[in-house]
């Protein structure tokens, strides 16, 4: 596999996971009644959009086509989040599932950085975006823990 195709493949995997989060945050923002929580979800959906746009530009620069959809796992997680929110505390249900979505994206970023086969262009872009991913992860983790107690 060429460096360009490895870069595209690596980043497209992350794009799909970030799209999952973007879609889920957008949906959750419309479903929760708490305006502050809705605004937070909308803000984080915007961060996911920035990540998708940035990574898509890097993929396009390799001559490949950026991913246009999310993942099956993300769709199932979103469905589970809806069911959980319907059956219990809507706000906590969404926060808990979105926090898991953040875990998944952060893991993908860290796996990319620790993979010795990650091409320099992919590594540089993931390194640049990691602070954003870590920040949204921490916000949702802290929100989930605060809601449990």
Coordinates of C-alpha atoms in Angstrom, one line a residue:
X1 CA 0.0 0.0 0.0
X2 CA 1.4 3.4 -0.9
X3 CA 1.9 6.1 1.7
X4 CA -0.9 8.1 0.1
X5 CA -3.4 5.3 0.2
X6 CA -2.3 4.3 3.8
X7 CA -2.9 8.0 4.8
X8 CA -6.3 8.1 3.1
X9 CA -7.3 4.7 4.7
X10 CA -6.2 5.7 8.2
X11 CA -7.8 9.1 8.1
X12 CA -11.0 7.9 6.5
X13 CA -11.5 5.5 9.4
X14 CA -11.3 8.4 11.8
X15 CA -13.6 10.6 9.6
X16 CA -16.2 7.9 9.8
X17 CA -16.0 7.8 13.6
X18 CA -16.1 11.6 13.8
X19 CA -19.1 11.7 11.5
X20 CA -20.9 9.2 13.8
X21 CA -20.3 11.7 16.7
X22 CA -21.3 14.7 14.7
X23 CA -24.6 13.1 13.6
X24 CA -25.3 11.8 17.1
X25 CA -24.6 15.1 18.8
X26 CA -26.8 16.9 16.3
X27 CA -29.7 14.5 17.0
X28 CA -29.2 14.7 20.8
X29 CA -29.2 18.5 20.7
X30 CA -32.7 18.4 19.2
X31 CA -34.0 15.7 21.6
X32 CA -32.9 17.0 25.0
X33 CA -35.1 19.6 26.8
X34 CA -32.2 21.2 28.7
X35 CA -31.1 24.3 26.7
X36 CA -27.6 24.4 28.2
X37 CA -27.1 20.7 27.3
X38 CA -28.5 21.2 23.9
X39 CA -26.1 24.1 23.3
X40 CA -23.2 22.0 24.4
X41 CA -24.2 19.2 22.1
X42 CA -24.5 21.7 19.2
X43 CA -21.1 23.1 20.0
X44 CA -19.4 19.7 20.1
X45 CA -21.2 18.7 16.8
X46 CA -19.4 21.7 15.3
X47 CA -16.1 20.5 16.6
X48 CA -16.7 17.1 15.0
X49 CA -17.6 18.9 11.7
X50 CA -14.2 20.8 11.9
X51 CA -12.4 17.5 12.4
X52 CA -14.2 15.9 9.5
X53 CA -13.4 18.9 7.3
X54 CA -9.8 19.0 8.2
X55 CA -9.2 15.3 7.8
X56 CA -11.1 15.2 4.6
X57 CA -8.8 17.9 3.1
X58 CA -5.8 15.8 4.0
X59 CA -7.4 12.7 2.4
X60 CA -8.3 14.7 -0.7
X61 CA -4.7 16.0 -0.9
X62 CA -3.5 12.4 -1.3
X63 CA -5.8 12.1 -4.4
X64 CA -8.3 9.8 -2.5
X65 CA -11.9 10.3 -1.8
X66 CA -12.8 11.3 1.8
X67 CA -15.3 9.1 3.6
X68 CA -18.9 10.4 3.3
X69 CA -20.7 8.3 5.9
X70 CA -20.3 7.0 9.4
X71 CA -19.9 3.5 10.6
X72 CA -22.3 0.6 11.4
X73 CA -21.1 0.6 15.0
X74 CA -21.8 4.3 15.2
X75 CA -25.3 3.8 13.9
X76 CA -26.0 1.0 16.4
X77 CA -24.6 3.2 19.2
X78 CA -26.9 6.0 18.1
X79 CA -29.9 3.7 18.1
X80 CA -29.0 2.3 21.5
X81 CA -28.7 5.9 22.8
X82 CA -32.2 6.7 21.5
X83 CA -33.6 3.6 23.2
X84 CA -31.8 4.2 26.4
X85 CA -33.0 7.9 26.4
X86 CA -36.6 6.8 25.7
X87 CA -36.6 4.3 28.5
X88 CA -34.9 6.3 31.2
X89 CA -33.4 9.7 31.9
X90 CA -33.2 11.3 28.5
X91 CA -30.4 13.6 29.3
X92 CA -28.2 11.1 31.1
X93 CA -28.9 8.5 28.4
X94 CA -27.6 10.8 25.7
X95 CA -24.6 12.0 27.7
X96 CA -23.6 8.4 28.5
X97 CA -23.8 7.3 24.9
X98 CA -22.1 10.4 23.6
X99 CA -19.3 9.9 26.2
X100 CA -18.8 6.4 24.7
X101 CA -18.7 7.9 21.3
X102 CA -15.9 10.2 22.6
X103 CA -14.0 7.2 24.0
X104 CA -14.2 5.6 20.5
X105 CA -12.9 8.6 18.7
X106 CA -10.1 9.3 21.2
X107 CA -9.0 5.6 21.0
X108 CA -8.9 5.9 17.2
X109 CA -6.7 9.0 17.5
X110 CA -4.3 7.4 20.0
X111 CA -4.1 4.2 18.0
X112 CA -3.2 6.2 14.9
X113 CA -0.4 8.0 16.8
X114 CA 1.0 4.8 18.3
X115 CA 0.9 2.8 15.0
X116 CA 4.4 2.8 13.6
X117 CA 2.9 2.4 10.1
X118 CA 1.0 5.7 10.3
X119 CA 2.4 7.9 7.5
X120 CA 3.8 11.3 8.5
X121 CA 1.0 13.3 6.9
X122 CA -1.7 11.4 8.8
X123 CA 0.3 11.5 12.0
X124 CA 0.8 15.3 11.7
X125 CA -3.0 15.9 11.1
X126 CA -4.0 13.6 14.0
X127 CA -1.5 15.2 16.3
X128 CA -2.8 18.6 15.5
X129 CA -6.4 17.7 16.1
X130 CA -5.8 15.5 19.2
X131 CA -6.2 18.4 21.7
X132 CA -9.8 19.1 20.3
X133 CA -10.7 15.5 20.6
X134 CA -9.2 15.2 24.1
X135 CA -11.1 18.4 25.2
X136 CA -14.5 17.2 24.0
X137 CA -13.8 13.7 25.5
X138 CA -13.0 15.3 28.9
X139 CA -16.1 17.6 28.8
X140 CA -18.4 14.6 28.2
X141 CA -16.7 12.4 30.7
X142 CA -17.0 15.1 33.4
X143 CA -20.6 15.8 32.5
X144 CA -21.5 12.1 32.7
X145 CA -19.8 11.7 36.1
X146 CA -21.5 14.9 37.4
X147 CA -24.9 13.6 36.4
X148 CA -24.3 10.2 38.1
X149 CA -23.8 11.8 41.5

